[in-house]
Amino acid sequence: MIKNVHGSTVDLLGEAIVAGRYAVDGVIPPEPTLCAELGVSRTVVREAIKSLVAKGLVHTGPKVGTRVLPSEQWNWFDPDVVAWQSKVGLSHEFVRDLQELRRVVEPAAVKLAAQRATAEDLAGIEQAFAGMKLAVTKGGDYITHDLRFHQGLLRASHNRMLVQMSKALSALLRTSFEISTSKKDGPRHSLPLHREVLDAVLARDPERAERAILVLIDGAHEDMAHVLAARRRLPRLDRPGSRLKARAG
């Protein structure tokens, strides 16, 4: 999807900040300079800066201009921020933080899902798993179904905070899935691990479900580490997800 002028301007400035082209606590060039550099109006620049303020990347004030905030203050649940970081390069700290967040949030949610999931919840997770399996065997969009699988588990916890976390986690989860899926045969190997999580939830066994999701998360982390260590070109999160090819034979 082609972004409008506002979205493109936000992307250009956001990526420049995340890439470190503007130093932390440094001042971003004034509006007239940015207008000339980017070829846009002052209104577009002004609105783009407002968007970056909302994402926690910068702050503005009278007589101080627009200053870059430390990365600790950026909204890491914002899909744009995650996409910019993915584009300029994922650090070991980013991958570590993502892994730790998943290990904290998902096991707790899955344990609750094993106790609270409704028939409708389970049907949705089953459908997502079926989509993953079809993508592995016939080719197609594995990542979208993988994301729906994990979002379905979080929703099935019927904890309002975790359900909100599901929305916030989407960009981070997609980052994990895009990277781990790019490992050869990664989806095929992780499919039975997903099945074990689903079977444990269907069996209403919280402890088994917790163990299964931890195995799945740790396996995904190993796949991510392998891909990053190989220094492969990472997927672009501002584009549609990668699709699997049909298996020969």
Coordinates of C-alpha atoms in Angstrom, one line a residue:
M1 CA 0.0 0.0 0.0
I2 CA 1.4 3.4 -1.0
K3 CA 1.4 5.9 1.9
N4 CA 0.1 9.4 1.6
V5 CA 2.5 12.4 2.0
H6 CA 1.9 12.6 5.7
G7 CA 2.7 8.9 6.3
S8 CA 5.7 9.0 4.0
T9 CA 7.1 12.1 5.9
V10 CA 6.5 10.4 9.3
D11 CA 8.4 7.3 7.9
L12 CA 11.3 9.3 6.7
L13 CA 11.8 11.2 9.9
G14 CA 11.0 8.3 12.2
E15 CA 13.5 6.0 10.4
A16 CA 16.1 8.8 10.5
I17 CA 15.6 9.0 14.3
V18 CA 15.7 5.3 14.9
A19 CA 18.8 5.0 12.7
G20 CA 20.6 7.5 14.9
R21 CA 20.9 10.2 12.2
Y22 CA 19.6 12.6 14.8
A23 CA 21.4 12.3 18.1
V24 CA 19.5 11.7 21.4
D25 CA 18.6 15.0 22.9
G26 CA 19.7 16.6 19.7
V27 CA 17.5 19.1 17.9
I28 CA 15.8 18.1 14.6
P29 CA 16.2 20.7 11.9
P30 CA 13.5 23.5 12.0
E31 CA 10.4 23.4 9.8
P32 CA 11.7 25.4 6.9
T33 CA 14.8 23.2 6.6
L34 CA 12.7 20.0 6.7
C35 CA 10.3 21.4 4.2
A36 CA 13.1 22.1 1.8
E37 CA 14.8 18.7 2.4
L38 CA 11.7 16.6 2.1
G39 CA 9.8 18.7 -0.4
V40 CA 6.6 19.0 1.6
S41 CA 4.6 21.9 3.2
R42 CA 5.0 23.2 6.7
T43 CA 1.6 21.8 7.6
V44 CA 2.8 18.3 6.6
V45 CA 6.0 18.6 8.6
R46 CA 4.1 20.0 11.6
E47 CA 1.6 17.1 11.6
A48 CA 4.4 14.6 11.1
I49 CA 6.2 15.9 14.2
K50 CA 2.9 15.6 16.2
S51 CA 2.8 11.9 15.1
L52 CA 6.4 11.4 16.3
V53 CA 5.6 13.0 19.6
A54 CA 2.7 10.6 20.0
K55 CA 5.0 7.7 19.4
G56 CA 7.4 8.9 22.0
L57 CA 10.4 9.6 19.7
V58 CA 10.6 13.3 20.2
H59 CA 9.3 16.1 22.4
T60 CA 8.8 19.8 21.6
G61 CA 8.8 22.9 23.6
P62 CA 9.0 26.7 23.3
K63 CA 12.6 27.8 22.7
V64 CA 14.0 24.3 22.7
G65 CA 12.8 23.0 19.3
T66 CA 12.1 19.4 18.6
R67 CA 14.4 17.1 20.5
V68 CA 15.0 13.4 20.1
L69 CA 14.1 11.2 23.2
P70 CA 16.1 8.2 24.3
S71 CA 14.9 4.9 22.9
E72 CA 13.7 3.8 26.3
Q73 CA 10.9 6.3 25.9
W74 CA 9.8 5.2 22.4
N75 CA 6.5 3.4 22.1
W76 CA 7.8 -0.1 21.3
F77 CA 4.2 -1.4 20.8
D78 CA 3.7 1.0 17.9
P79 CA 3.9 -0.9 14.6
D80 CA 5.7 2.0 12.9
V81 CA 8.5 2.1 15.5
V82 CA 9.0 -1.7 15.3
A83 CA 9.1 -1.5 11.5
W84 CA 11.6 1.3 11.5
Q85 CA 13.9 -0.6 13.9
S86 CA 13.5 -3.7 11.7
K87 CA 14.5 -1.8 8.6
V88 CA 17.6 -0.2 10.1
G89 CA 18.6 -3.4 11.9
L90 CA 17.6 -5.4 14.9
S91 CA 19.9 -5.3 17.9
H92 CA 20.5 -8.2 20.3
E93 CA 18.9 -6.1 22.9
F94 CA 15.7 -5.8 20.8
V95 CA 15.5 -9.5 20.3
R96 CA 16.3 -10.2 23.9
D97 CA 13.5 -7.8 25.1
L98 CA 11.0 -9.4 22.6
Q99 CA 11.9 -12.9 23.9
E100 CA 11.6 -11.9 27.5
L101 CA 8.2 -10.2 26.9
R102 CA 6.8 -13.2 25.2
R103 CA 8.0 -15.5 28.0
V104 CA 6.3 -13.3 30.5
V105 CA 3.0 -12.6 28.7
E106 CA 2.1 -15.7 26.6
P107 CA 2.5 -18.5 29.2
A108 CA 0.2 -16.6 31.6
A109 CA -2.4 -16.0 28.9
V110 CA -2.3 -19.6 27.7
K111 CA -2.8 -21.0 31.2
L112 CA -5.9 -18.8 31.5
A113 CA -7.0 -19.8 28.0
A114 CA -6.9 -23.5 29.0
Q115 CA -9.4 -22.6 31.8
R116 CA -11.6 -20.0 30.2
A117 CA -11.6 -20.5 26.4
T118 CA -15.1 -20.7 24.9
A119 CA -16.2 -22.9 22.1
E120 CA -16.0 -19.9 19.8
D121 CA -12.5 -19.1 21.0
L122 CA -11.3 -22.7 20.3
A123 CA -12.9 -22.7 16.9
G124 CA -11.0 -19.5 15.9
I125 CA -7.7 -20.9 17.1
E126 CA -8.4 -24.2 15.3
Q127 CA -9.1 -22.3 12.2
A128 CA -5.9 -20.3 12.5
F129 CA -3.9 -23.5 13.0
A130 CA -5.6 -25.0 9.9
G131 CA -4.5 -22.0 7.9
M132 CA -0.9 -22.5 9.1
K133 CA -1.0 -26.1 8.2
L134 CA -2.4 -25.4 4.7
A135 CA 0.4 -22.8 4.1
V136 CA 3.0 -25.3 5.1
T137 CA 1.7 -28.0 2.8
K138 CA 0.3 -26.0 -0.1
G139 CA 2.1 -22.7 0.2
G140 CA 0.7 -19.3 1.1
D141 CA 0.4 -16.8 3.9
Y142 CA 1.7 -18.6 7.0
I143 CA 2.5 -15.6 9.1
T144 CA -1.0 -14.1 9.1
H145 CA -2.5 -17.3 10.4
D146 CA 0.4 -17.7 12.9
L147 CA -0.4 -14.2 14.2
R148 CA -4.1 -15.1 14.5
F149 CA -3.2 -18.2 16.4
H150 CA -1.3 -16.3 19.1
Q151 CA -3.8 -13.5 19.2
G152 CA -6.6 -16.0 19.6
L153 CA -4.8 -17.5 22.6
L154 CA -4.4 -14.1 24.2
R155 CA -8.1 -13.3 23.6
A156 CA -9.2 -16.7 25.0
S157 CA -7.6 -15.7 28.4
H158 CA -10.7 -13.4 28.8
N159 CA -8.5 -11.0 30.8
R160 CA -9.2 -7.5 29.5
M161 CA -5.6 -6.4 30.1
L162 CA -4.2 -9.3 28.2
V163 CA -6.7 -8.8 25.4
Q164 CA -5.4 -5.2 25.1
M165 CA -1.9 -6.6 25.2
S166 CA -2.8 -8.7 22.2
K167 CA -3.4 -5.6 20.1
A168 CA -0.2 -4.0 21.3
L169 CA 1.9 -7.1 20.8
S170 CA 0.9 -7.6 17.2
A171 CA 3.8 -5.7 15.7
L172 CA 6.3 -7.4 17.9
L173 CA 4.9 -10.8 17.3
R174 CA 4.9 -10.3 13.6
T175 CA 8.5 -9.3 13.8
S176 CA 9.3 -12.6 15.5
F177 CA 7.3 -14.6 13.1
E178 CA 8.8 -12.9 10.0
I179 CA 12.3 -13.6 11.2
S180 CA 11.8 -17.2 12.4
T181 CA 9.8 -18.1 9.4
S182 CA 12.6 -17.1 7.1
K183 CA 14.7 -20.0 8.4
K184 CA 14.5 -23.0 6.1
D185 CA 11.8 -25.4 7.2
G186 CA 11.1 -23.2 10.3
P187 CA 7.3 -23.3 9.9
R188 CA 7.2 -27.0 9.2
H189 CA 9.2 -27.8 12.4
S190 CA 7.1 -25.4 14.5
L191 CA 3.8 -26.7 13.4
P192 CA 3.6 -29.7 15.8
L193 CA 4.7 -27.4 18.6
H194 CA 1.7 -25.2 17.9
R195 CA -0.5 -28.3 17.7
E196 CA 0.7 -29.3 21.2
V197 CA -0.2 -25.9 22.6
L198 CA -3.7 -26.1 21.0
D199 CA -4.2 -29.7 22.2
A200 CA -3.3 -28.7 25.8
V201 CA -5.8 -25.8 25.7
L202 CA -8.5 -28.2 24.3
A203 CA -7.7 -30.6 27.1
R204 CA -8.2 -27.8 29.7
D205 CA -4.7 -28.5 31.0
P206 CA -3.1 -25.2 32.1
E207 CA 0.3 -26.6 33.2
R208 CA 0.7 -28.6 30.0
A209 CA -0.3 -25.5 27.9
E210 CA 2.3 -23.4 29.8
R211 CA 5.0 -25.9 29.1
A212 CA 4.1 -26.2 25.4
I213 CA 4.0 -22.5 24.8
L214 CA 7.4 -22.1 26.4
V215 CA 8.9 -24.8 24.1
L216 CA 7.4 -22.9 21.2
I217 CA 8.7 -19.5 22.2
D218 CA 12.2 -20.8 22.9
G219 CA 12.2 -22.6 19.6
A220 CA 11.2 -19.4 17.8
H221 CA 14.0 -17.6 19.7
E222 CA 16.6 -20.1 18.5
D223 CA 15.3 -19.7 14.9
M224 CA 15.6 -15.9 15.2
A225 CA 19.1 -16.1 16.6
H226 CA 20.1 -18.4 13.7
V227 CA 18.7 -16.0 11.1
L228 CA 20.3 -13.0 12.7
A229 CA 23.6 -14.7 13.0
A230 CA 23.6 -15.6 9.3
R231 CA 23.2 -11.8 8.6
R232 CA 20.4 -12.5 6.1
R233 CA 18.4 -9.6 4.7
L234 CA 15.5 -9.2 7.1
P235 CA 11.9 -8.9 6.0
R236 CA 10.4 -5.5 5.6
L237 CA 7.5 -5.0 8.0
D238 CA 6.0 -2.1 5.9
R239 CA 5.2 -4.7 3.2
P240 CA 2.9 -7.7 3.1
G241 CA 4.1 -10.7 4.9
S242 CA 6.3 -13.3 3.1
R243 CA 4.5 -16.3 1.7
L244 CA 5.6 -19.9 1.8
K245 CA 6.1 -21.9 -1.3
A246 CA 4.3 -25.2 -1.9
R247 CA 6.3 -28.2 -0.9
A248 CA 7.5 -30.4 -3.8
G249 CA 5.8 -33.7 -4.1

